[in-house]
Short mmCIF file of C-alpha atoms in Angstrom, two decimals:
data_model
loop_
_atom_site.label_atom_id
_atom_site.label_comp_id
_atom_site.label_asym_id
_atom_site.label_seq_id
_atom_site.Cartn_x
_atom_site.Cartn_y
_atom_site.Cartn_z
CA UNK A 1 7.45 28.32 22.07
CA UNK A 2 8.43 30.05 18.84
CA UNK A 3 9.28 33.75 18.85
CA UNK A 4 8.90 35.82 15.68
CA UNK A 5 10.46 39.27 15.89
CA UNK A 6 8.67 41.27 13.18
CA UNK A 7 10.81 44.39 13.06
CA UNK A 8 11.08 47.12 10.48
CA UNK A 9 11.50 50.77 9.81
CA UNK A 10 8.80 53.30 10.64
CA UNK A 11 5.89 53.04 8.23
CA UNK A 12 7.07 49.80 6.63
CA UNK A 13 3.81 47.97 7.42
CA UNK A 14 4.74 45.87 10.47
CA UNK A 15 1.29 46.06 12.05
CA UNK A 16 -0.46 45.20 8.79
CA UNK A 17 1.86 42.24 8.25
CA UNK A 18 1.29 40.95 11.79
CA UNK A 19 -2.47 41.27 11.33
CA UNK A 20 -2.22 39.10 8.20
CA UNK A 21 -0.23 36.46 10.09
CA UNK A 22 -2.84 36.45 12.86
CA UNK A 23 -5.63 36.01 10.33
CA UNK A 24 -3.76 33.26 8.47
CA UNK A 25 -2.43 31.22 11.41
CA UNK A 26 -4.54 32.38 14.36
CA UNK A 27 -7.10 29.58 14.03
CA UNK A 28 -4.45 26.86 14.13
CA UNK A 29 -1.98 28.37 16.59
CA UNK A 30 -2.31 30.23 19.85
CA UNK A 31 -0.58 33.53 19.10
CA UNK A 32 0.27 36.38 21.44
CA UNK A 33 1.54 39.70 20.10
CA UNK A 34 3.88 41.83 22.21
CA UNK A 35 3.95 45.45 21.03
CA UNK A 36 6.51 48.11 21.96
CA UNK A 37 5.92 51.44 20.23
CA UNK A 38 7.96 54.59 19.80
CA UNK A 39 6.37 57.40 21.80
CA UNK A 40 3.97 57.62 24.71
CA UNK A 41 0.70 56.83 22.93
CA UNK A 42 0.16 53.27 21.69
CA UNK A 43 -1.93 52.73 18.56
CA UNK A 44 -0.87 49.35 17.17
CA UNK A 45 -1.86 47.32 20.21
CA UNK A 46 -5.47 48.47 20.02
CA UNK A 47 -5.61 47.87 16.26
CA UNK A 48 -4.27 44.33 16.57
CA UNK A 49 -6.60 43.51 19.46
CA UNK A 50 -9.58 44.09 17.16
CA UNK A 51 -8.63 40.83 15.42
CA UNK A 52 -9.52 38.92 18.55
CA UNK A 53 -6.02 37.78 19.46
CA UNK A 54 -4.08 38.25 22.67
CA UNK A 55 -2.15 41.52 22.50
CA UNK A 56 0.20 42.77 25.22
CA UNK A 57 1.55 46.32 25.12
CA UNK A 58 4.88 47.23 26.66
CA UNK A 59 5.29 50.70 28.14
CA UNK A 60 6.94 53.43 26.12
CA UNK A 61 10.70 53.13 26.13
CA UNK A 62 13.60 51.27 24.59
CA UNK A 63 13.64 47.47 24.74
CA UNK A 64 17.38 47.75 24.15
CA UNK A 65 17.99 49.88 27.26
CA UNK A 66 15.58 50.82 30.04
CA UNK A 67 13.05 48.06 29.30
CA UNK A 68 15.43 45.08 29.18
CA UNK A 69 14.27 43.65 32.50
CA UNK A 70 10.62 44.44 31.66
CA UNK A 71 11.07 42.65 28.34
CA UNK A 72 12.40 39.46 29.96
CA UNK A 73 9.68 39.53 32.60
CA UNK A 74 6.99 40.09 29.96
CA UNK A 75 8.10 37.07 27.93
CA UNK A 76 7.86 34.78 30.96
CA UNK A 77 4.51 36.25 32.01
CA UNK A 78 3.09 35.68 28.52
CA UNK A 79 4.38 32.11 28.54
CA UNK A 80 2.91 31.36 31.96
CA UNK A 81 -0.43 33.10 31.35
CA UNK A 82 -1.22 32.03 27.78
CA UNK A 83 1.07 29.07 26.94
CA UNK A 84 1.18 30.26 23.32
CA UNK A 85 2.55 28.36 20.36
CA UNK A 86 4.02 31.59 19.05
CA UNK A 87 4.85 35.07 20.30
CA UNK A 88 5.10 37.79 17.68
CA UNK A 89 7.15 40.72 18.94
CA UNK A 90 6.65 44.08 17.25
CA UNK A 91 9.41 46.41 18.45
CA UNK A 92 9.43 50.06 17.50
CA UNK A 93 10.93 51.18 14.21
CA UNK A 94 14.19 52.33 15.81
CA UNK A 95 14.91 49.32 18.04
CA UNK A 96 18.02 47.39 16.97
CA UNK A 97 17.61 43.72 16.19
CA UNK A 98 21.10 42.86 17.48
CA UNK A 99 20.23 43.82 21.04
CA UNK A 100 16.74 42.32 20.95
CA UNK A 101 18.33 39.10 19.69
CA UNK A 102 20.87 39.19 22.53
CA UNK A 103 18.14 39.57 25.15
CA UNK A 104 16.06 36.75 23.66
CA UNK A 105 19.09 34.44 23.63
CA UNK A 106 20.06 35.24 27.21
CA UNK A 107 20.24 32.32 29.64
CA UNK A 108 17.18 33.50 31.53
CA UNK A 109 14.89 32.87 28.53
CA UNK A 110 16.18 29.44 27.53
CA UNK A 111 13.44 27.48 29.36
CA UNK A 112 10.61 28.91 27.27
CA UNK A 113 12.00 29.74 23.80
CA UNK A 114 12.54 26.98 21.24
CA UNK A 115 13.25 29.08 18.18
CA UNK A 116 13.66 32.72 17.17
CA UNK A 117 12.76 34.02 13.71
CA UNK A 118 13.91 37.54 12.83
CA UNK A 119 11.65 38.97 10.14
CA UNK A 120 12.43 42.39 8.72
CA UNK A 121 9.64 44.35 7.00
CA UNK A 122 10.88 46.72 4.29
CA UNK A 123 8.86 49.36 2.44
CA UNK A 124 9.52 49.04 -1.31
CA UNK A 125 8.48 52.65 -1.87
CA UNK A 126 10.89 54.23 0.58
CA UNK A 127 13.88 51.91 0.93
CA UNK A 128 16.21 53.88 -1.34
CA UNK A 129 15.75 57.12 0.58
CA UNK A 130 15.94 55.41 3.96
CA UNK A 131 19.16 53.63 3.04
CA UNK A 132 20.72 56.84 1.79
CA UNK A 133 19.85 58.70 5.01
CA UNK A 134 20.64 55.93 7.54
CA UNK A 135 23.01 53.50 5.85
CA UNK A 136 24.67 52.01 8.95
CA UNK A 137 21.38 51.46 10.76
CA UNK A 138 19.72 49.87 7.72
CA UNK A 139 22.66 47.55 7.07
CA UNK A 140 22.76 46.47 10.71
CA UNK A 141 19.06 45.60 10.62
CA UNK A 142 19.42 43.64 7.39
CA UNK A 143 22.47 41.76 8.60
CA UNK A 144 20.50 40.65 11.68
CA UNK A 145 17.50 39.33 9.74
CA UNK A 146 16.64 35.76 8.78
CA UNK A 147 13.87 36.76 6.39
CA UNK A 148 12.88 40.00 4.65
CA UNK A 149 9.33 40.88 3.64
CA UNK A 150 9.52 43.45 0.84
CA UNK A 151 6.18 45.13 1.37
CA UNK A 152 4.08 47.55 -0.71
CA UNK A 153 5.28 46.02 -3.98
CA UNK A 154 1.94 46.97 -5.55
CA UNK A 155 2.88 50.65 -5.25
CA UNK A 156 6.07 50.56 -7.31
CA UNK A 157 6.94 49.25 -10.77
CA UNK A 158 8.46 45.81 -11.31
CA UNK A 159 11.90 47.24 -12.05
CA UNK A 160 12.00 49.03 -8.69
CA UNK A 161 10.93 45.82 -6.95
CA UNK A 162 13.74 43.85 -8.56
CA UNK A 163 16.36 46.54 -7.93
CA UNK A 164 15.33 46.79 -4.27
CA UNK A 165 15.33 43.03 -3.91
CA UNK A 166 18.83 42.86 -5.38
CA UNK A 167 20.03 45.62 -3.05
CA UNK A 168 18.70 43.77 -0.01
CA UNK A 169 20.39 40.53 -1.08
CA UNK A 170 23.68 42.29 -1.76
CA UNK A 171 23.75 43.63 1.81
CA UNK A 172 22.93 40.21 3.28
CA UNK A 173 23.33 37.35 0.77
CA UNK A 174 22.03 34.82 3.31
CA UNK A 175 18.50 36.22 3.64
CA UNK A 176 15.36 35.12 1.85
CA UNK A 177 13.33 37.99 0.37
CA UNK A 178 9.58 37.52 -0.07
CA UNK A 179 7.38 40.01 -1.91
CA UNK A 180 4.23 41.34 -0.25
CA UNK A 181 1.25 43.57 -0.99
CA UNK A 182 -0.69 45.09 1.91
CA UNK A 183 1.36 42.91 4.25
CA UNK A 184 0.22 39.64 2.62
CA UNK A 185 2.75 37.14 1.26
CA UNK A 186 2.59 33.72 -0.34
CA UNK A 187 1.98 31.86 2.91
CA UNK A 188 3.36 28.56 1.65
CA UNK A 189 6.63 30.31 0.77
CA UNK A 190 6.59 32.10 4.11
CA UNK A 191 6.16 28.86 6.06
CA UNK A 192 8.92 27.22 4.03
CA UNK A 193 11.26 30.14 4.64
CA UNK A 194 10.70 29.98 8.41
CA UNK A 195 11.05 26.19 8.53
CA UNK A 196 14.47 26.38 6.84
CA UNK A 197 15.74 29.32 8.88
CA UNK A 198 19.40 28.97 9.77
CA UNK A 199 18.71 29.31 13.48
CA UNK A 200 21.54 29.69 15.99
CA UNK A 201 20.79 27.55 19.06
CA UNK A 202 20.39 29.25 22.38
CA UNK A 203 23.23 27.10 23.72
CA UNK A 204 26.60 27.27 21.99
CA UNK A 205 28.55 24.06 21.20
CA UNK A 206 30.73 24.45 24.31
CA UNK A 207 27.66 24.41 26.53
CA UNK A 208 27.64 28.12 27.38
CA UNK A 209 24.77 30.45 26.64
CA UNK A 210 25.24 32.47 23.49
CA UNK A 211 25.26 35.73 25.42
CA UNK A 212 28.61 34.63 26.86
CA UNK A 213 29.97 34.26 23.36
CA UNK A 214 28.85 37.78 22.51
CA UNK A 215 29.93 39.64 25.61
CA UNK A 216 32.25 37.44 27.60
CA UNK A 217 29.72 37.65 30.45
CA UNK A 218 26.77 35.59 31.59
CA UNK A 219 23.48 36.21 33.30
CA UNK A 220 22.53 34.14 36.33
CA UNK A 221 18.88 33.18 36.57
CA UNK A 222 17.10 33.45 39.88
CA UNK A 223 13.72 32.39 41.19
CA UNK A 224 10.53 33.32 39.34
CA UNK A 225 12.53 33.83 36.15
CA UNK A 226 14.21 36.96 37.54
CA UNK A 227 17.94 37.43 36.86
CA UNK A 228 20.15 37.66 39.94
CA UNK A 229 22.67 39.80 38.15
CA UNK A 230 22.58 41.70 34.89
CA UNK A 231 25.78 42.96 33.33
CA UNK A 232 25.99 45.98 31.08
CA UNK A 233 25.70 45.29 27.36
CA UNK A 234 28.40 46.61 25.09
CA UNK A 235 26.42 46.23 21.88
CA UNK A 236 25.93 49.52 19.98
CA UNK A 237 22.32 50.50 19.41
CA UNK A 238 20.06 53.47 18.92
CA UNK A 239 18.13 54.80 21.91
CA UNK A 240 14.46 55.65 21.48
CA UNK A 241 14.85 59.31 22.40
CA UNK A 242 15.07 62.47 20.36
CA UNK A 243 18.61 61.65 19.21
CA UNK A 244 17.60 58.19 17.93
CA UNK A 245 17.99 58.87 14.22
CA UNK A 246 17.00 62.44 15.12
CA UNK A 247 13.40 61.44 15.79
CA UNK A 248 10.91 62.58 18.41
CA UNK A 249 7.23 61.96 18.91
CA UNK A 250 4.02 63.84 19.58
CA UNK A 251 1.13 61.94 21.06
CA UNK A 252 -2.13 62.71 22.78
CA UNK A 253 -5.47 61.19 23.77
CA UNK A 254 -8.79 62.97 23.15
CA UNK A 255 -11.68 62.26 25.49
CA UNK A 256 -15.23 63.27 24.60
CA UNK A 257 -14.40 64.76 21.20
CA UNK A 258 -15.75 64.01 17.74
CA UNK A 259 -13.52 64.48 14.70
CA UNK A 260 -14.48 65.66 11.22
CA UNK A 261 -13.24 63.24 8.56
CA UNK A 262 -12.63 65.83 5.82
CA UNK A 263 -10.72 68.13 8.17
CA UNK A 264 -8.65 65.20 9.43
CA UNK A 265 -7.83 64.16 5.89
CA UNK A 266 -6.70 67.71 5.07
CA UNK A 267 -4.55 67.77 8.21
CA UNK A 268 -2.86 64.46 7.38
CA UNK A 269 -2.20 65.63 3.83
CA UNK A 270 -0.57 68.79 5.21
CA UNK A 271 1.87 66.61 7.17
CA UNK A 272 3.59 65.85 3.87
CA UNK A 273 4.31 69.52 3.23
CA UNK A 274 7.30 71.00 5.03
CA UNK A 275 5.84 74.48 4.46
CA UNK A 276 2.96 73.55 6.79
CA UNK A 277 5.35 74.21 9.65
CA UNK A 278 4.78 70.95 11.53
CA UNK A 279 8.34 69.69 11.07
CA UNK A 280 9.68 66.79 9.04
CA UNK A 281 7.04 64.09 9.52
CA UNK A 282 8.17 60.49 9.14
CA UNK A 283 5.09 58.67 10.41
CA UNK A 284 1.63 59.54 11.69
CA UNK A 285 -1.16 57.25 12.86
CA UNK A 286 -4.31 57.78 14.83
CA UNK A 287 -7.62 56.28 15.92
CA UNK A 288 -10.42 58.83 15.63
CA UNK A 289 -14.07 58.87 16.66
CA UNK A 290 -16.14 60.07 13.70
CA UNK A 291 -19.71 60.38 14.91
CA UNK A 292 -20.71 56.98 16.28
CA UNK A 293 -18.00 55.23 14.23
CA UNK A 294 -14.23 55.04 14.46
CA UNK A 295 -11.48 55.03 11.85
CA UNK A 296 -7.74 54.58 11.78
CA UNK A 297 -5.95 57.16 9.64
CA UNK A 298 -2.26 57.09 8.89
CA UNK A 299 0.51 58.65 6.90
CA UNK A 300 3.39 56.44 5.75
CA UNK A 301 5.86 57.00 2.94
CA UNK A 302 3.96 60.16 2.04
CA UNK A 303 0.67 58.33 1.44
CA UNK A 304 -2.54 58.90 3.40
CA UNK A 305 -4.92 56.03 4.12
CA UNK A 306 -7.92 55.41 6.34
CA UNK A 307 -10.19 52.52 7.15
CA UNK A 308 -13.06 51.84 9.55
CA UNK A 309 -12.44 49.90 12.76
CA UNK A 310 -14.69 48.80 15.57
CA UNK A 311 -15.92 51.74 17.70
CA UNK A 312 -13.37 53.09 20.15
CA UNK A 313 -14.08 54.87 23.44
CA UNK A 314 -11.52 57.58 22.72
CA UNK A 315 -9.43 59.12 19.98
CA UNK A 316 -5.65 59.10 20.06
CA UNK A 317 -2.80 59.94 17.72
CA UNK A 318 0.96 59.61 17.52
CA UNK A 319 3.17 61.57 15.12
CA UNK A 320 6.89 60.85 14.67
CA UNK A 321 9.39 63.08 12.94
CA UNK A 322 12.18 65.61 13.29
CA UNK A 323 11.99 69.13 14.73
CA UNK A 324 8.30 68.76 15.49
CA UNK A 325 6.27 71.91 16.14
CA UNK A 326 4.12 70.23 18.77
CA UNK A 327 2.08 73.32 19.59
CA UNK A 328 1.11 73.83 15.95
CA UNK A 329 0.27 70.12 15.56
CA UNK A 330 -1.89 70.18 18.68
CA UNK A 331 -3.77 73.30 17.60
CA UNK A 332 -4.42 71.92 14.12
CA UNK A 333 -5.74 68.62 15.48
CA UNK A 334 -8.00 70.46 17.92
CA UNK A 335 -9.48 72.42 15.03
CA UNK A 336 -10.49 69.11 13.40
CA UNK A 337 -12.73 68.19 16.31
CA UNK A 338 -15.53 69.38 18.54
CA UNK A 339 -16.65 68.54 22.04
CA UNK A 340 -19.46 65.99 22.38
#
């Protein structure tokens, strides 16, 4: 079983990229997507499930910390239930690839994983600002990647694309950088890049699992894929709480309410304005019932977009940022809707 970890910063286009992979390869391969989102309300899992694939959502929390055992268990359960050719893991935008890689290479997962591809999605429109604000985190993510998808290249000029591509390669000269628009790449180049990935085997040359090489410790596997003993990791990473890059989340589910599209659009546009009093918004995404139809509306890199999706039974939204005024956000969203 091949595991693709499609990780990336908030708003980089991970979900869109994964949806393109599912559309491109889903007819030839059995693919399962495992989604772990920042915040309590999951949006991406429902969006990906509309493509007809198998989507599994992990509970809110940090794969790197509190969900380590859940993560291992989920991988085995997916393998046993679906027998997929490929698992695509979409961790949240603040999960560190170094720790996810460690967990995937642990002894307890060796029986089911043949290869791990670490694919970083980067937003061409916002990389410069992100790197300036979170240099250490960005460099750590790039250094842990096999392949980088430089997304949203259609929204910047060619010079910016080339400068960003050069910056990515200077941080990690060993990576391949592919250009993408709306999450779509040249699929022949993508397949070639994955097939030539410099993959570190799960077993090191001396016969010990690679987690021993990283930590000096090992994990004993027990029955039913459960570890008998789990030692504490000493790999630095960011926790998915308010102090993770200073981010927090607002999320809620709306039952029996109909939203007004124009009012929603105005609200999402106001998220870009600090004077609106909502806080510093990094990412916003929601599924909204508009009459008898449903849409997904999102804000990423300052841009607002919306598109129709198959009808949903409820509306839900998640907003990520710093110093969020959750009461004001809640009141403004309520004003965009009415009871059915």
